[in-house]
Amino acid sequence: MGNRADDEGTDVEIYLKPLTDTVHADTPTGAPEKLLALLDRAGFERKTLETAGPVYVWHKAPGHLTEDAKKHLATGAVPALLMAGYLVNITNDVWDAAAYQDAVAKMRRQPAAAPAARSNASPLSVSASRPHRTR
């Protein structure tokens, strides 16, 4: 069992699971608890599968949310992830520009937070032909 974050080399891959309305947020195998907790606080539900080998952990938007609410939750998590220094990829089918702007505005109104977990965070780059990728 693999996941998109392992495959893409990112910290978080946010996408719509094919042929469903489920929004996933994949993290690499063995992701730090700090990253997983950040996704928990953003409103994602943590799922875990223990095997004889690795323990698989992923997050998904709560199933009771509407499609728009799932997009809002997923996109709204991106600024906090970036500020913490994580590399995030969110696909176009989940991206909500207004939700991103709202989340950024909310963060700006809050007092300064702790320094970023990494120093490689930079502004979001957006491409219409590819998923939204942040570096």
CSV table of C-alpha atoms in Angstrom, one decimal, residues 26-113:
chain,number,residue,atom,x,y,z
A,26,ASP,CA,-1.8,11.8,2.1
A,27,THR,CA,1.4,12.2,4.1
A,28,PRO,CA,4.6,10.2,3.6
A,29,THR,CA,5.0,6.9,5.4
A,30,GLY,CA,6.4,7.7,8.9
A,31,ALA,CA,5.3,11.3,8.8
A,32,PRO,CA,6.0,13.3,12.0
A,33,GLU,CA,3.2,13.6,14.5
A,34,LYS,CA,3.4,17.3,14.3
A,35,LEU,CA,2.3,17.2,10.6
A,36,LEU,CA,-0.4,14.7,11.3
A,37,ALA,CA,-1.7,16.8,14.2
A,38,LEU,CA,-1.8,19.8,12.0
A,39,LEU,CA,-4.1,18.0,9.6
A,40,ASP,CA,-6.2,16.9,12.5
A,41,ARG,CA,-6.6,20.5,13.7
A,42,ALA,CA,-7.5,21.5,10.1
A,43,GLY,CA,-10.6,19.3,10.4
A,44,PHE,CA,-9.4,16.2,8.5
A,45,GLU,CA,-10.2,12.8,10.0
A,46,ARG,CA,-7.1,10.6,10.7
A,47,LYS,CA,-7.3,7.0,9.5
A,48,THR,CA,-4.8,4.3,10.5
A,49,LEU,CA,-4.1,0.8,9.2
A,50,GLU,CA,-1.6,-1.3,11.2
A,51,THR,CA,0.1,-4.1,9.3
A,52,ALA,CA,2.8,-6.6,10.0
A,53,GLY,CA,5.1,-4.0,8.3
A,54,PRO,CA,4.5,-0.3,8.4
A,55,VAL,CA,1.6,1.5,10.0
A,56,TYR,CA,-0.3,3.4,7.3
A,57,VAL,CA,-1.8,6.8,8.2
A,58,TRP,CA,-3.9,9.1,6.0
A,59,HIS,CA,-6.5,11.8,6.4
A,60,LYS,CA,-9.7,12.5,4.7
A,61,ALA,CA,-12.4,15.2,4.9
A,62,PRO,CA,-15.4,14.1,6.9
A,63,GLY,CA,-17.9,12.3,4.7
A,64,HIS,CA,-20.9,14.3,6.0
A,65,LEU,CA,-19.6,17.5,4.5
A,66,THR,CA,-20.9,18.8,1.2
A,67,GLU,CA,-18.6,18.9,-1.8
A,68,ASP,CA,-18.0,22.6,-1.4
A,69,ALA,CA,-17.3,22.2,2.3
A,70,LYS,CA,-14.8,19.5,1.6
A,71,LYS,CA,-13.0,21.8,-0.9
A,72,HIS,CA,-13.1,24.7,1.6
A,73,LEU,CA,-11.7,22.5,4.4
A,74,ALA,CA,-8.9,21.1,2.1
A,75,THR,CA,-7.8,24.4,0.6
A,76,GLY,CA,-8.2,26.2,4.0
A,77,ALA,CA,-5.5,23.8,5.4
A,78,VAL,CA,-2.9,24.8,2.9
A,79,PRO,CA,-1.7,28.2,4.4
A,80,ALA,CA,-1.1,26.6,7.9
A,81,LEU,CA,0.8,23.7,6.3
A,82,LEU,CA,2.9,26.2,4.2
A,83,MET,CA,3.6,28.4,7.3
A,84,ALA,CA,4.8,25.3,9.1
A,85,GLY,CA,7.3,24.7,6.3
A,86,TYR,CA,5.6,21.7,4.6
A,87,LEU,CA,5.6,21.0,0.8
A,88,VAL,CA,2.0,20.7,-0.2
A,89,ASN,CA,0.4,19.7,-3.5
A,90,ILE,CA,-3.4,20.2,-3.9
A,91,THR,CA,-5.1,19.2,-7.1
A,92,ASN,CA,-7.3,21.5,-9.2
A,93,ASP,CA,-10.5,19.5,-8.5
A,94,VAL,CA,-10.2,20.3,-4.8
A,95,TRP,CA,-8.7,23.8,-5.0
A,96,ASP,CA,-10.9,26.7,-3.9
A,97,ALA,CA,-9.1,30.1,-4.4
A,98,ALA,CA,-11.6,32.0,-2.1
A,99,ALA,CA,-11.1,29.5,0.7
A,100,TYR,CA,-7.3,29.9,0.4
A,101,GLN,CA,-7.6,33.7,0.5
A,102,ASP,CA,-10.0,33.5,3.5
A,103,ALA,CA,-7.5,31.2,5.4
A,104,VAL,CA,-4.6,33.5,4.6
A,105,ALA,CA,-6.5,36.5,5.8
A,106,LYS,CA,-7.5,34.7,9.0
A,107,MET,CA,-3.8,33.7,9.7
A,108,ARG,CA,-2.7,37.4,9.2
A,109,ARG,CA,-5.2,38.5,11.8
A,110,GLN,CA,-3.8,36.0,14.4
A,111,PRO,CA,-0.7,36.8,16.5
A,112,ALA,CA,2.7,35.6,15.2
A,113,ALA,CA,3.1,31.9,15.4
